[in-house]
């Protein structure tokens, strides 16, 4: 499911893998998602889920970077 380049999760792979990383219910409420300059930008339609993700920020970043086997994301920005 993950898009990998040389066995490593890529920025595009983060977008593809988003439902696996956070679950389908959260992924279905994600309206915009992209990675730029080691920042993951998210637009979430539910304020409750957005708040939950804000609290889980460090765990999400750690999960992405572990899958990537490198520092792909350093920060999450909510739009």
Short mmCIF file of C-alpha atoms in Angstrom, two decimals:
data_model
loop_
_atom_site.label_atom_id
_atom_site.label_comp_id
_atom_site.label_asym_id
_atom_site.label_seq_id
_atom_site.Cartn_x
_atom_site.Cartn_y
_atom_site.Cartn_z
CA UNK A 1 0.00 0.00 0.00
CA UNK A 2 2.84 2.40 0.78
CA UNK A 3 4.64 4.01 -2.13
CA UNK A 4 8.31 3.34 -1.55
CA UNK A 5 11.44 4.46 -3.31
CA UNK A 6 14.38 2.18 -2.51
CA UNK A 7 12.34 0.64 0.32
CA UNK A 8 11.64 3.99 1.97
CA UNK A 9 8.31 5.77 2.42
CA UNK A 10 8.23 8.93 0.27
CA UNK A 11 6.27 12.18 0.64
CA UNK A 12 3.73 10.86 -1.88
CA UNK A 13 3.60 7.65 0.12
CA UNK A 14 2.51 9.57 3.22
CA UNK A 15 -0.58 10.75 1.33
CA UNK A 16 -1.33 7.25 0.07
CA UNK A 17 -0.68 5.70 3.49
CA UNK A 18 -2.69 8.30 5.44
CA UNK A 19 -5.71 5.97 6.04
CA UNK A 20 -3.37 3.29 7.41
CA UNK A 21 -1.51 5.78 9.60
CA UNK A 22 -4.54 7.43 11.25
CA UNK A 23 -7.48 5.17 10.44
CA UNK A 24 -10.19 5.38 7.79
CA UNK A 25 -12.60 7.52 9.85
CA UNK A 26 -9.99 10.27 10.27
CA UNK A 27 -8.76 9.89 6.69
CA UNK A 28 -12.32 10.31 5.38
CA UNK A 29 -12.55 13.66 7.19
CA UNK A 30 -9.21 14.87 5.85
CA UNK A 31 -9.95 17.37 3.09
CA UNK A 32 -6.42 18.40 2.18
CA UNK A 33 -3.09 16.67 2.79
CA UNK A 34 0.36 17.44 1.43
CA UNK A 35 4.00 17.47 2.52
CA UNK A 36 6.31 20.40 1.81
CA UNK A 37 9.67 21.24 3.42
CA UNK A 38 9.32 18.48 6.05
CA UNK A 39 5.95 19.87 7.10
CA UNK A 40 2.72 17.89 6.84
CA UNK A 41 -0.17 20.20 6.00
CA UNK A 42 -3.68 19.02 6.91
CA UNK A 43 -7.18 20.40 6.49
CA UNK A 44 -9.61 18.47 8.69
CA UNK A 45 -13.37 19.11 8.44
CA UNK A 46 -14.17 18.03 12.02
CA UNK A 47 -12.98 20.29 14.84
CA UNK A 48 -13.14 17.35 17.26
CA UNK A 49 -10.85 15.20 15.09
CA UNK A 50 -8.59 18.17 14.41
CA UNK A 51 -8.21 18.69 18.17
CA UNK A 52 -7.48 14.98 18.67
CA UNK A 53 -4.82 15.04 15.94
CA UNK A 54 -3.24 18.12 17.50
CA UNK A 55 -2.83 16.16 20.75
CA UNK A 56 -1.38 13.17 18.83
CA UNK A 57 0.95 15.28 16.69
CA UNK A 58 4.22 13.81 17.96
CA UNK A 59 2.98 10.21 17.68
CA UNK A 60 1.86 10.78 14.07
CA UNK A 61 5.20 12.35 13.14
CA UNK A 62 7.06 9.47 14.80
CA UNK A 63 4.92 6.89 12.98
CA UNK A 64 5.52 8.54 9.58
CA UNK A 65 9.27 8.88 10.14
CA UNK A 66 9.57 5.28 11.38
CA UNK A 67 7.85 4.04 8.22
CA UNK A 68 10.02 6.33 6.10
CA UNK A 69 13.21 5.25 7.89
CA UNK A 70 14.22 8.92 7.75
CA UNK A 71 12.99 12.34 8.88
CA UNK A 72 10.28 12.99 6.32
CA UNK A 73 8.06 15.15 8.55
CA UNK A 74 9.18 17.43 11.40
CA UNK A 75 5.99 19.39 11.94
CA UNK A 76 2.24 19.17 11.34
CA UNK A 77 0.42 22.32 10.24
CA UNK A 78 -3.38 22.48 10.44
CA UNK A 79 -4.94 24.67 7.75
#
